[in-house]
mmCIF file of C-alpha atoms in Angstrom:
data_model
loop_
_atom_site.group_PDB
_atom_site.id
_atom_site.type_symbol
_atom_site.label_atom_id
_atom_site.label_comp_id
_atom_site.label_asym_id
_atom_site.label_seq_id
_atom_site.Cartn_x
_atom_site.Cartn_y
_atom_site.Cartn_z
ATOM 1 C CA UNK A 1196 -9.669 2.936 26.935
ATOM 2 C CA UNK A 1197 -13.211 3.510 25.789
ATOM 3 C CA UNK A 1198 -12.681 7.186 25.630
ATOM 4 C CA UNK A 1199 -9.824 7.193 24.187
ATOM 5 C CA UNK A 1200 -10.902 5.183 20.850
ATOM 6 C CA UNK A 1201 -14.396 6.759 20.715
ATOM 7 C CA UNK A 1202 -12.194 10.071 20.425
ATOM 8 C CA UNK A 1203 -10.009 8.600 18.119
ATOM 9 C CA UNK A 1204 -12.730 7.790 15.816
ATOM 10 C CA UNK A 1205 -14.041 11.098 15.894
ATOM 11 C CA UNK A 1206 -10.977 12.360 14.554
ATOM 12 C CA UNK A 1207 -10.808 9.649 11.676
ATOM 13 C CA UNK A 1208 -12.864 12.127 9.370
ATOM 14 C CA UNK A 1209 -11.202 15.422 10.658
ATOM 15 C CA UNK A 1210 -7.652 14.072 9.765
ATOM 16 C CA UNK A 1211 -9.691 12.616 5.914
ATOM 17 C CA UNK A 1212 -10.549 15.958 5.557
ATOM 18 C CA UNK A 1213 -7.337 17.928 6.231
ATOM 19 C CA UNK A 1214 -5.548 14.870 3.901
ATOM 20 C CA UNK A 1215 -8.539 15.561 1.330
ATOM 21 C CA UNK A 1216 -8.479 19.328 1.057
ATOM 22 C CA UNK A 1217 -4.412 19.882 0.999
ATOM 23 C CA UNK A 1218 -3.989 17.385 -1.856
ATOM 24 C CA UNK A 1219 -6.990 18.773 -3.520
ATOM 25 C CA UNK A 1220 -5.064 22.170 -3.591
ATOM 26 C CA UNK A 1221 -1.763 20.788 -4.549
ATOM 27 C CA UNK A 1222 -3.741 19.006 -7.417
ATOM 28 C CA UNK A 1223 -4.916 22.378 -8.622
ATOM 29 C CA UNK A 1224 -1.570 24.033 -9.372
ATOM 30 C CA UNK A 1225 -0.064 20.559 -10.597
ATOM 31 C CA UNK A 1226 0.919 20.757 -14.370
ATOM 32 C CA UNK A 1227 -1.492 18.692 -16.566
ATOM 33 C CA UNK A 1228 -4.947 17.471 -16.567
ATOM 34 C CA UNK A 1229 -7.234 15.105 -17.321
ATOM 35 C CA UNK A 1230 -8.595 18.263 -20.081
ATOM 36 C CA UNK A 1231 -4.839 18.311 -21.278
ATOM 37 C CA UNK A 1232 -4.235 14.452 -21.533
ATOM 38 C CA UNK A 1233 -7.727 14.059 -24.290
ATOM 39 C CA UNK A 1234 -6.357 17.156 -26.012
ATOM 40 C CA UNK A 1235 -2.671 15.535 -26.384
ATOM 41 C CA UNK A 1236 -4.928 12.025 -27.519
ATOM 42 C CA UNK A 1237 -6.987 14.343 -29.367
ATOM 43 C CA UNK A 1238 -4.120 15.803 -31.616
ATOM 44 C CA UNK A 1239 -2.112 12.439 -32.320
ATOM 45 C CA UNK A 1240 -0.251 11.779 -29.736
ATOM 46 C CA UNK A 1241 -1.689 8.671 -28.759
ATOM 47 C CA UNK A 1242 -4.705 7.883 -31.109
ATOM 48 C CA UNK A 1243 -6.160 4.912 -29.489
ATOM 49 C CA UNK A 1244 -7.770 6.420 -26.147
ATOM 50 C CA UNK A 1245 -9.420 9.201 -27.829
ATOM 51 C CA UNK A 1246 -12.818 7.107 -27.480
ATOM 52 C CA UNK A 1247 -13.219 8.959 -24.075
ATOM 53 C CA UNK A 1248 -14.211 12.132 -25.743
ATOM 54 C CA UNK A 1249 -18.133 12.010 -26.087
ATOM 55 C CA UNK A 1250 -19.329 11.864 -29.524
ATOM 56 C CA UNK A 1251 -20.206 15.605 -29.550
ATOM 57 C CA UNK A 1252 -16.896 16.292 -28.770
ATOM 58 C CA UNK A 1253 -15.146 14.239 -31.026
ATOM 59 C CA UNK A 1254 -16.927 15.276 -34.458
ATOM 60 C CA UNK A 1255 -14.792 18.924 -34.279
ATOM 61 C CA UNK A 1256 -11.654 18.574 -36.208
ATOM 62 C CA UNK A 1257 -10.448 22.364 -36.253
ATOM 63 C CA UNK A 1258 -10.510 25.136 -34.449
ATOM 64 C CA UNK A 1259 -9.151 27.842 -32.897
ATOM 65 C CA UNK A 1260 -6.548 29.308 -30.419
ATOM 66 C CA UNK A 1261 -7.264 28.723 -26.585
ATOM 67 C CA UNK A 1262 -4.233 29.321 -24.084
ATOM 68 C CA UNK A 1263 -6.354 28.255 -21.041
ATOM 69 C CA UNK A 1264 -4.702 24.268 -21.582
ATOM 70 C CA UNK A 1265 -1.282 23.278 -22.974
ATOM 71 C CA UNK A 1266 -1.781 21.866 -26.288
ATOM 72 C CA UNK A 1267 -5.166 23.563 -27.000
ATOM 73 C CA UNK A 1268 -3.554 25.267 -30.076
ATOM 74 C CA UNK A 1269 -5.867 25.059 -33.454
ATOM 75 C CA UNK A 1270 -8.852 23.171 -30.850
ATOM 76 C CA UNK A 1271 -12.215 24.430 -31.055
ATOM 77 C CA UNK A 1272 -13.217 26.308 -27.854
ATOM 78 C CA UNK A 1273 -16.676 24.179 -28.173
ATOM 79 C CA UNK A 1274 -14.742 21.109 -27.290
ATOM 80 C CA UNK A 1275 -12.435 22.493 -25.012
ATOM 81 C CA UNK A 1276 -16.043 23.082 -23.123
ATOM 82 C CA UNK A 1277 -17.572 20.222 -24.084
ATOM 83 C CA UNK A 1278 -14.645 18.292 -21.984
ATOM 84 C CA UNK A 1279 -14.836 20.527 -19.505
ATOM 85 C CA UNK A 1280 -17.874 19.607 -18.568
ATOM 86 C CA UNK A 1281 -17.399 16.037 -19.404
ATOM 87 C CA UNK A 1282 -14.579 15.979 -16.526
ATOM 88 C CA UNK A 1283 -16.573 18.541 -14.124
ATOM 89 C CA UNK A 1284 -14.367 21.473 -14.451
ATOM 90 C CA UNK A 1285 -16.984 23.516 -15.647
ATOM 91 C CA UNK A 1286 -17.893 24.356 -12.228
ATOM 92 C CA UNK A 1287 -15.661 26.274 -9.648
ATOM 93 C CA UNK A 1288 -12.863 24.293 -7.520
ATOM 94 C CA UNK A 1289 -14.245 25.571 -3.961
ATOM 95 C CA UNK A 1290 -18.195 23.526 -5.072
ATOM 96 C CA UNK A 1291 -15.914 20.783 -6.753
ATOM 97 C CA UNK A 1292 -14.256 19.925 -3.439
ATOM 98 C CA UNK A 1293 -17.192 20.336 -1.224
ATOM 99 C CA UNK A 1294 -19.335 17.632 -3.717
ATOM 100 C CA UNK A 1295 -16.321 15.726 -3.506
ATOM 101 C CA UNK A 1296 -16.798 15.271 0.293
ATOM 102 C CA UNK A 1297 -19.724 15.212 0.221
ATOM 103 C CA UNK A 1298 -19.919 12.035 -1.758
ATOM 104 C CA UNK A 1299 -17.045 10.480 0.129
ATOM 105 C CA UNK A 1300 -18.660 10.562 2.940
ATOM 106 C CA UNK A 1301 -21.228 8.022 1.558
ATOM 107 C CA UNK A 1302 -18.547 6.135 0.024
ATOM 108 C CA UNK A 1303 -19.356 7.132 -3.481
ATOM 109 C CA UNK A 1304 -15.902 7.507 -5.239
ATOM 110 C CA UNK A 1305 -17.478 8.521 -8.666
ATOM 111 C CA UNK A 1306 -16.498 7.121 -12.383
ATOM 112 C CA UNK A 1307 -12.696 6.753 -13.770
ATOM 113 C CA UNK A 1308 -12.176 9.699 -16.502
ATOM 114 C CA UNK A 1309 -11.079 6.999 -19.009
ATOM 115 C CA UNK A 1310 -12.419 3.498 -18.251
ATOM 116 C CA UNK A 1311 -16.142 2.623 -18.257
ATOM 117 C CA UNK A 1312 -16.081 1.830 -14.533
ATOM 118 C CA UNK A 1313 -16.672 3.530 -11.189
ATOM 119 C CA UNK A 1314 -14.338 3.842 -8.973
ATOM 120 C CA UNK A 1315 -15.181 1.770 -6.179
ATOM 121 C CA UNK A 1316 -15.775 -1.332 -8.909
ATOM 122 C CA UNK A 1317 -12.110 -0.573 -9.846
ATOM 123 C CA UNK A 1318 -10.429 -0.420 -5.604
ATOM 124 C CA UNK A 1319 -12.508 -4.192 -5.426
ATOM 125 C CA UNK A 1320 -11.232 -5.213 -8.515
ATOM 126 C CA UNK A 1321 -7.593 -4.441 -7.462
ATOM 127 C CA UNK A 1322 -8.123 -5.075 -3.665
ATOM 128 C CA UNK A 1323 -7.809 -8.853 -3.517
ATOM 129 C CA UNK A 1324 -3.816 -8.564 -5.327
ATOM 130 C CA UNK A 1325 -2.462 -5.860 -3.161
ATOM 131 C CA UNK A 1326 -4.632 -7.598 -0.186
ATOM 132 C CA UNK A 1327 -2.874 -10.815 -1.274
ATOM 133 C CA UNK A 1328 0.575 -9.353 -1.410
ATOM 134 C CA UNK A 1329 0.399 -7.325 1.721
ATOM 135 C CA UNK A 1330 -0.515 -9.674 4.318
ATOM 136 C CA UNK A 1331 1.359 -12.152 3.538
ATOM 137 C CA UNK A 1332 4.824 -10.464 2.815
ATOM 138 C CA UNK A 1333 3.591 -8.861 6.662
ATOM 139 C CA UNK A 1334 2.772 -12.291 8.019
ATOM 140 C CA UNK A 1335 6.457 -13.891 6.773
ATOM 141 C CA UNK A 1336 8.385 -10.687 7.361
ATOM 142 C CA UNK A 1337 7.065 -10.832 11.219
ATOM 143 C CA UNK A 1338 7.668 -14.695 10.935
ATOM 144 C CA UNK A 1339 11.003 -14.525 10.178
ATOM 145 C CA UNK A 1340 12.497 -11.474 11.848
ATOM 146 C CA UNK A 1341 11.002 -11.820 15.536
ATOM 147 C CA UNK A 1342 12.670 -15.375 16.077
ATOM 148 C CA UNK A 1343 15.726 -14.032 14.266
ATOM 149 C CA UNK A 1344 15.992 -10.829 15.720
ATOM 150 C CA UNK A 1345 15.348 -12.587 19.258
ATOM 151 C CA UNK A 1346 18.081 -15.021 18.705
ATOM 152 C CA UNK A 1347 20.457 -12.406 17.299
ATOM 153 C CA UNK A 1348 20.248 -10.283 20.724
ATOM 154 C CA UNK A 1349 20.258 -13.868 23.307
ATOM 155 C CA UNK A 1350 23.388 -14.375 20.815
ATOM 156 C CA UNK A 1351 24.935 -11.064 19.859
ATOM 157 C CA UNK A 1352 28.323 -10.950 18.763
ATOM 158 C CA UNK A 1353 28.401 -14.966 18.542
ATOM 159 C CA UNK A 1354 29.277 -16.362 15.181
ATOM 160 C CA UNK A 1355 25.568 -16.839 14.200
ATOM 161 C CA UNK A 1356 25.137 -13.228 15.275
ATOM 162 C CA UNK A 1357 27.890 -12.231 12.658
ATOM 163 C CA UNK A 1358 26.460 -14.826 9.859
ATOM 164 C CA UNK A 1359 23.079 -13.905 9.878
ATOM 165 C CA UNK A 1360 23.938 -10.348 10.279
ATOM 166 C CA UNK A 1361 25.317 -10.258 6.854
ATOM 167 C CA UNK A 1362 22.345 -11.705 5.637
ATOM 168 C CA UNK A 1363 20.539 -8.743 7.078
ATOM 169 C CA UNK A 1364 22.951 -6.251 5.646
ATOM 170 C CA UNK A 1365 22.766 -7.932 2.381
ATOM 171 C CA UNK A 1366 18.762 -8.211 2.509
ATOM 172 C CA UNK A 1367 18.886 -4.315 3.334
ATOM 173 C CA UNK A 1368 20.725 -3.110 0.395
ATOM 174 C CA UNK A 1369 19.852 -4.797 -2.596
ATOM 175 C CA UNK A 1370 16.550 -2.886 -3.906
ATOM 176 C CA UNK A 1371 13.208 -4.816 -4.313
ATOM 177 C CA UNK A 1372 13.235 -4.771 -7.665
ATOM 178 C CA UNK A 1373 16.256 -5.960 -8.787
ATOM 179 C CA UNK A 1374 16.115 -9.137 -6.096
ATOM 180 C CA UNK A 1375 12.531 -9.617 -8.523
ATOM 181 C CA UNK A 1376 14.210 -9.330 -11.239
ATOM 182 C CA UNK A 1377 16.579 -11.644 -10.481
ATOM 183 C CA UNK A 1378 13.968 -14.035 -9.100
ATOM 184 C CA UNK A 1379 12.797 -13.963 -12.880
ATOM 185 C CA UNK A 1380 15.349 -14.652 -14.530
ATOM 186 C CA UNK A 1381 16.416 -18.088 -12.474
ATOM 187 C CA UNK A 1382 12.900 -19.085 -11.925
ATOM 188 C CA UNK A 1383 10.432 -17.901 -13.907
ATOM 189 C CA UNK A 1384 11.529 -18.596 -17.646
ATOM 190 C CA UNK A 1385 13.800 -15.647 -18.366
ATOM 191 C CA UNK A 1386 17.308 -17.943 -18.423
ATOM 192 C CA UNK A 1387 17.455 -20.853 -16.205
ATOM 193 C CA UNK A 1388 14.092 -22.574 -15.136
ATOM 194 C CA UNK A 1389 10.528 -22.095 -15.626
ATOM 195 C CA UNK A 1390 9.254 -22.928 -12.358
ATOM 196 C CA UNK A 1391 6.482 -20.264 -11.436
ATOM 197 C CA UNK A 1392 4.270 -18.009 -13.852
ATOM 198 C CA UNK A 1393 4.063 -14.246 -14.071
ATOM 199 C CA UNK A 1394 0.775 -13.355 -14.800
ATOM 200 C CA UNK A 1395 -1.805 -12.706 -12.042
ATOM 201 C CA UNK A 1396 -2.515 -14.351 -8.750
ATOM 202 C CA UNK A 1397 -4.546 -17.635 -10.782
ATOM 203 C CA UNK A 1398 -4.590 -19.726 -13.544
ATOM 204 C CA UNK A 1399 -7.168 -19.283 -16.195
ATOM 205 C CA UNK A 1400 -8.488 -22.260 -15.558
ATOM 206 C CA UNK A 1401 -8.804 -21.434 -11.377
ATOM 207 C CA UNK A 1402 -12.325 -21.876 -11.977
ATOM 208 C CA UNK A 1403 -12.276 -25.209 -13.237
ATOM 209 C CA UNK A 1404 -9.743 -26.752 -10.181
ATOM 210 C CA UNK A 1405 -10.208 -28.288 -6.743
ATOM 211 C CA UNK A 1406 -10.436 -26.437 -3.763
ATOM 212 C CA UNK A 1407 -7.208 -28.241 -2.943
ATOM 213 C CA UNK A 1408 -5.419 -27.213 -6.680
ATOM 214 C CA UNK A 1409 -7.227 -23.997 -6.088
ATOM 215 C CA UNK A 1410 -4.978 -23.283 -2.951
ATOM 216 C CA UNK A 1411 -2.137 -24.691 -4.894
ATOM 217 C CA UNK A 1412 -2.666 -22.696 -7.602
ATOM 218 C CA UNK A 1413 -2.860 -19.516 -5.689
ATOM 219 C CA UNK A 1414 0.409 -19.906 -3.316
ATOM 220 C CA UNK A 1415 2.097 -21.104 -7.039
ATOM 221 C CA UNK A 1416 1.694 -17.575 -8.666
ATOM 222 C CA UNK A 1417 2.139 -15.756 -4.892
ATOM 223 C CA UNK A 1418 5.433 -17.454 -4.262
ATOM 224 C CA UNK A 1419 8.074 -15.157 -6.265
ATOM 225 C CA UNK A 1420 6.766 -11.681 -5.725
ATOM 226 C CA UNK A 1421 5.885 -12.544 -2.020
ATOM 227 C CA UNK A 1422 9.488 -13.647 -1.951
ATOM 228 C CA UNK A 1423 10.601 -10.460 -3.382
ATOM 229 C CA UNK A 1424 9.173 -8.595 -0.832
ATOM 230 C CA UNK A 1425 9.855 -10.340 1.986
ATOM 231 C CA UNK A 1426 13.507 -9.900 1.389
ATOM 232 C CA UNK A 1427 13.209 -6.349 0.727
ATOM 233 C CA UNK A 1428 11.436 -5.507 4.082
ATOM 234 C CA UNK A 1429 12.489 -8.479 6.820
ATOM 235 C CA UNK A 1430 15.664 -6.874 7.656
ATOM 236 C CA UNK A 1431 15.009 -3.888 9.595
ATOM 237 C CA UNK A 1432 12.274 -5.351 11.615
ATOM 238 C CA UNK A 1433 14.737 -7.976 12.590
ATOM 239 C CA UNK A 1434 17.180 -5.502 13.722
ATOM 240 C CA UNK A 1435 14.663 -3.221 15.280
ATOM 241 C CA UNK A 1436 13.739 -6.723 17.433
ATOM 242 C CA UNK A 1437 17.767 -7.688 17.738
ATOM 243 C CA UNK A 1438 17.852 -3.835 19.362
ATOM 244 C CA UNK A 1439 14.734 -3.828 21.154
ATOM 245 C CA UNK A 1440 15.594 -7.065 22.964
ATOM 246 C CA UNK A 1441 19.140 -6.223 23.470
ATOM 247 C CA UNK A 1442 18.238 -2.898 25.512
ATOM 248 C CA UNK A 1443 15.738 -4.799 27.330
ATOM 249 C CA UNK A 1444 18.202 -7.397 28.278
ATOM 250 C CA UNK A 1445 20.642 -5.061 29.901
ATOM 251 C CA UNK A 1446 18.307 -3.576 32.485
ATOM 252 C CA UNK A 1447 18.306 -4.090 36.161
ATOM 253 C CA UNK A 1448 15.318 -5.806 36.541
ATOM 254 C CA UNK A 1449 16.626 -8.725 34.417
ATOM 255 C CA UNK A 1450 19.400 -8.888 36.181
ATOM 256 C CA UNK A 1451 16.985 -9.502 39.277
ATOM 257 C CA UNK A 1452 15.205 -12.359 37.724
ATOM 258 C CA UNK A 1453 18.684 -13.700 37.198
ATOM 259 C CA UNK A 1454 19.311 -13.476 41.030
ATOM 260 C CA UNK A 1455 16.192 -14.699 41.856
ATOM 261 C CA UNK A 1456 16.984 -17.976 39.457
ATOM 262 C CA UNK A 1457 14.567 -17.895 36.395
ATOM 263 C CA UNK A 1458 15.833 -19.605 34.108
ATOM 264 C CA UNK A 1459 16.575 -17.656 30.321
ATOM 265 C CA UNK A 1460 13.525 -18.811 28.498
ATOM 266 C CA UNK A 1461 11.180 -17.700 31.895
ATOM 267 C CA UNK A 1462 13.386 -14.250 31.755
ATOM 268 C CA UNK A 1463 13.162 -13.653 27.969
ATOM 269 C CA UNK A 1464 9.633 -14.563 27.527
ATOM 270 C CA UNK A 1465 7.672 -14.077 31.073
ATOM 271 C CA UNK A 1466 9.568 -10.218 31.191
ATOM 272 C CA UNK A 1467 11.449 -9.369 28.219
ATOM 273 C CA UNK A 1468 9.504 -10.133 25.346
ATOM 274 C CA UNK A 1469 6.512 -8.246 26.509
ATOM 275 C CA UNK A 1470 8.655 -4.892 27.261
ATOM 276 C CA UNK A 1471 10.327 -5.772 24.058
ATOM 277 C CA UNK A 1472 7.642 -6.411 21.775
ATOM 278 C CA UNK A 1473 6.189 -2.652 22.068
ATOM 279 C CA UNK A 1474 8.297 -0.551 19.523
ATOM 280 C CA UNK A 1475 7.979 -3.661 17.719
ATOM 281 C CA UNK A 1476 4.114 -3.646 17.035
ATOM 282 C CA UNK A 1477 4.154 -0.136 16.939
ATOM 283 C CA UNK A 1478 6.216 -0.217 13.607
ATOM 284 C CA UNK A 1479 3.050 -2.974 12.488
ATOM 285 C CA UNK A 1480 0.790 -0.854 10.889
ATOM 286 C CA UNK A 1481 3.617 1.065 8.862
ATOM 287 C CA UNK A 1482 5.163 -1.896 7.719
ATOM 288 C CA UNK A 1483 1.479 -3.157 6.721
ATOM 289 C CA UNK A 1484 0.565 0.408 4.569
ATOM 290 C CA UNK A 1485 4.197 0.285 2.743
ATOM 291 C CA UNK A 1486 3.549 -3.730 2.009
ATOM 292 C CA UNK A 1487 -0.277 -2.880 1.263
ATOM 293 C CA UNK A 1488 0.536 -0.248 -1.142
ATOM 294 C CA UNK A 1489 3.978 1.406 -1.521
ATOM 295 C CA UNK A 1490 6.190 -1.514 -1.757
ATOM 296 C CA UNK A 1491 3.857 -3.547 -4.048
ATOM 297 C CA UNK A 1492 3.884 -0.933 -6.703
ATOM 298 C CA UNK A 1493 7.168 -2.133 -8.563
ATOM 299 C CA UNK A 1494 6.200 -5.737 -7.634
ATOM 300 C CA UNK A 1495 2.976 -5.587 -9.036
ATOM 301 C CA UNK A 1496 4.905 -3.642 -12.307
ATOM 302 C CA UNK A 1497 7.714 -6.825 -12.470
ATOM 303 C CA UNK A 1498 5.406 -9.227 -12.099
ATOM 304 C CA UNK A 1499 2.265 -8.144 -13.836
ATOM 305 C CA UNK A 1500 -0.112 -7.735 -11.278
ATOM 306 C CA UNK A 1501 -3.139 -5.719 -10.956
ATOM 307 C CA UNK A 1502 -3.005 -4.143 -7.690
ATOM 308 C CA UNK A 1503 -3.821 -0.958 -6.228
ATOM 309 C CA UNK A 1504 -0.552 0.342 -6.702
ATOM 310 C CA UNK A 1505 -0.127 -0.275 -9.733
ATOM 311 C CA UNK A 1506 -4.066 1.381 -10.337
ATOM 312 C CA UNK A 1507 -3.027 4.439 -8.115
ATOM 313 C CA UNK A 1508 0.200 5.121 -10.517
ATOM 314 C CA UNK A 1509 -1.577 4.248 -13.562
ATOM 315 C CA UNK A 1510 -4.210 7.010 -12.397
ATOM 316 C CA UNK A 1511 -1.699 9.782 -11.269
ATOM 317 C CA UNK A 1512 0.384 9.369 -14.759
ATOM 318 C CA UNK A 1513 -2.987 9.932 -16.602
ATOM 319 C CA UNK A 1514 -4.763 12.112 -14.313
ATOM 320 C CA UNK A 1515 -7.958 10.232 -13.325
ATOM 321 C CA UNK A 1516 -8.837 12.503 -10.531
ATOM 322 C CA UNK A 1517 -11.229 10.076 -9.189
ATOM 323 C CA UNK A 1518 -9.054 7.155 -8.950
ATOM 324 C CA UNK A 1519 -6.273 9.116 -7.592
ATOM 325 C CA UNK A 1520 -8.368 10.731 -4.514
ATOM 326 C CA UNK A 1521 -10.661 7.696 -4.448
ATOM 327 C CA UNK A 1522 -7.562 5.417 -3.637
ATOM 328 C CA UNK A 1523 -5.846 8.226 -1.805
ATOM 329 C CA UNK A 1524 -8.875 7.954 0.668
ATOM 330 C CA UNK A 1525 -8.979 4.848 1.038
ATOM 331 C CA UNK A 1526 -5.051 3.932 2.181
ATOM 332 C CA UNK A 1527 -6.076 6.821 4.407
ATOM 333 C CA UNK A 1528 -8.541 5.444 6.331
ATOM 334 C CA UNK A 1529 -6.920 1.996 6.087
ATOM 335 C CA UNK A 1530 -3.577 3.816 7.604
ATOM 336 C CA UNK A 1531 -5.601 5.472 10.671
ATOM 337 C CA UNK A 1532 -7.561 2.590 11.235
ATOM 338 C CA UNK A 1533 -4.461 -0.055 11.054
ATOM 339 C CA UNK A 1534 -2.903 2.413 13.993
ATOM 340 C CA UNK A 1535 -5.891 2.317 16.329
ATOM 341 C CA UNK A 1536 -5.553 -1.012 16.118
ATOM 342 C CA UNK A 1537 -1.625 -0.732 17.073
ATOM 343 C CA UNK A 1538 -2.702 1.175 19.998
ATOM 344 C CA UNK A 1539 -5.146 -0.986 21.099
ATOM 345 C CA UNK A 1540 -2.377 -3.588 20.758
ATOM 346 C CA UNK A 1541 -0.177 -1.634 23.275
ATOM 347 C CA UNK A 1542 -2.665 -2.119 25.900
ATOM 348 C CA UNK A 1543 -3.398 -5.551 25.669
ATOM 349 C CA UNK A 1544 0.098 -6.729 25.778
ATOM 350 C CA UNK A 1545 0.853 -4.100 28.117
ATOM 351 C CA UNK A 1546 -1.941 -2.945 30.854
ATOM 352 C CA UNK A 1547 0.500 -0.194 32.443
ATOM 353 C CA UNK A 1548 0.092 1.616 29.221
ATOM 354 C CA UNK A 1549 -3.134 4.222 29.852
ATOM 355 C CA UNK A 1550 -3.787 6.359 26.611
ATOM 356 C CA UNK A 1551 -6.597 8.388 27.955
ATOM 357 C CA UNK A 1552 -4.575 9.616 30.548
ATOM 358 C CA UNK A 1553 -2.574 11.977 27.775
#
């Protein structure tokens, strides 16, 4: 096993790289820019984020035609320049990319186009929501659908299998956001009660509470959108356990246990569960990434928090290189890291399981 996750790691930066350099290329032919976005500030269009123009920049009021950019008409070329060295593209894309991995390999993510912070100031700002969100949406989703899905196969086609099966199917259609949504409107002021708040993961005065009204505090303003997630994600993982278990169930060597008198609990949990439990943990880090970072996006958009999600779309709509590959290389390595650990998983729950022998 040694072998096998020292060669893994070696292959952590090869597989960065490869997910570096082709979404570096797709960026170049993408419509837009960073260059575009100041010049569409820059002629009206949105007035108050022109302060990320330097000062030399900004003092040039007319100008003349440039067709390199969309919306460089009547421009000056001098401050078409002047930005394109502001934002680096002043230098070809082939030493662009190679100082980009360069730096990334010492962590060093660079400065935001249009906030006065650097990139790695802005993942640890964000980290601690998306964090938040993530591992415990994971935690309860895991909670909830490994009993249930267990039960569901000892039970199948019982009445509680039917019941709880239409939970599922109802849990599995109804999109994240609108269960949030609805979550807001019954308990968070919009109609009925005004039971939980919507803003951020604390109150402002967090600072000023006990470490008991501290943890109060914090579960208060984590309960809806945790809730909202939950829902959205519990209900394949319980039928990927309900299916699991149920295929397990039917083989012949459970059937031998059964002739040999075990009892059901000895059967399902001394055999079963650990043949069982396999494509089960192998979905974990998948389940962790979307919760981590895809499925918090709207959640973090409902219910006003600042997560990375919400930092990675803010970043792609505006074009903050930085952010977006900064971010992008980080639920990279999170994502190849998270399924070492799966594997690693797979061999301590089951021994039979050799990876270096592939």
């Amino acid at each position: 096993m040694r072998n096998y996750i020292i060669k893994r790691l070696l292959l952590i930066p090869v597989t960065l790289l490869g997910i570096l350099a082709l979404n570096f290329i797709i960026i170049q032919f993408a419509p837009g820019g960073p260059v575009e976005h100041v010049l569409a500030q820059y002629r009206g269009m949105n007035t108050d984020a022109t302060s990320s123009i330097s000062g030399q920049a900004s003092a040039h009021m007319e100008g003349r035609l440039n067709s390199k950019y969309q919306g460089a008409s009547g421009v000056p070329d001098d401050l078409i320049k002047e930005l394109e060295k502001q934002f680096g593209f002043d230098k070809p894309a082939y030493i662009r990319f190679f100082k980009m991995i360069k730096d990334y390999a010492l962590f060093d993510f660079g400065k935001s186009f249009y906030q006065d912070k650097t990139v790695g100031q802005l993942i640890l700002e964000r980290m601690p929501v998306s964090v938040s969100l993530g591992l415990w949406s994971t935690l309860i989703i895991y909670i909830i659908s490994i009993p249930l899905g267990i039960k569901k196969a000892v039970n199948d086609g019982s009445k509680f299998d039917v019941i709880t099966s239409l939970g599922v199917v109802i849990g599995s259609a109804m999109p994240v956001f609108l269960f949030a949504v609805f979550l807001i409107v019954f308990f968070a002021g919009g109609t009925y009660f005004n039971w939980f708040p919507l803003h951020s993961l604390t109150s402002d005065n967090w600072s000023e509470l006990s470490w008991f009204g501290k943890i109060k505090d914090y579960f208060w303003h984590i309960t809806l959108p945790v809730t909202a997630m939950v829902v959205g994600g519990f209900a394949s993982l319980t039928m990927l356990t309900k299916n699991s278990f149920l295929d397990e169930i039917n083989k012949q060597y459970v059937l031998t246990a059964k002739a040999k008198g075990l009892n059901q609990n000895q059967i399902l949990y001394g055999h079963v569960f650990r043949n069982a439990m396999l494509i089960v943990i192998a979905g974990f880090p998948s389940l962790l990434i979307k919760m981590l970072f895809t499925g918090s996006l709207l959640i973090e958009v409902i219910f006003s928090l600042n997560g990375l999600g919400l930092l990675g779309y803010q970043s792609i709509m505006t074009r903050d290189y930085p952010v977006i590959f900064g971010t992008m290389y980080i639920f990279a390595l999170l994502g190849l890291v998270l399924k070492l650990i799966s594997d690693i998983t797979y061999c301590l729950i089951d021994p039979r399981i050799n990876f270096e022998s592939r």
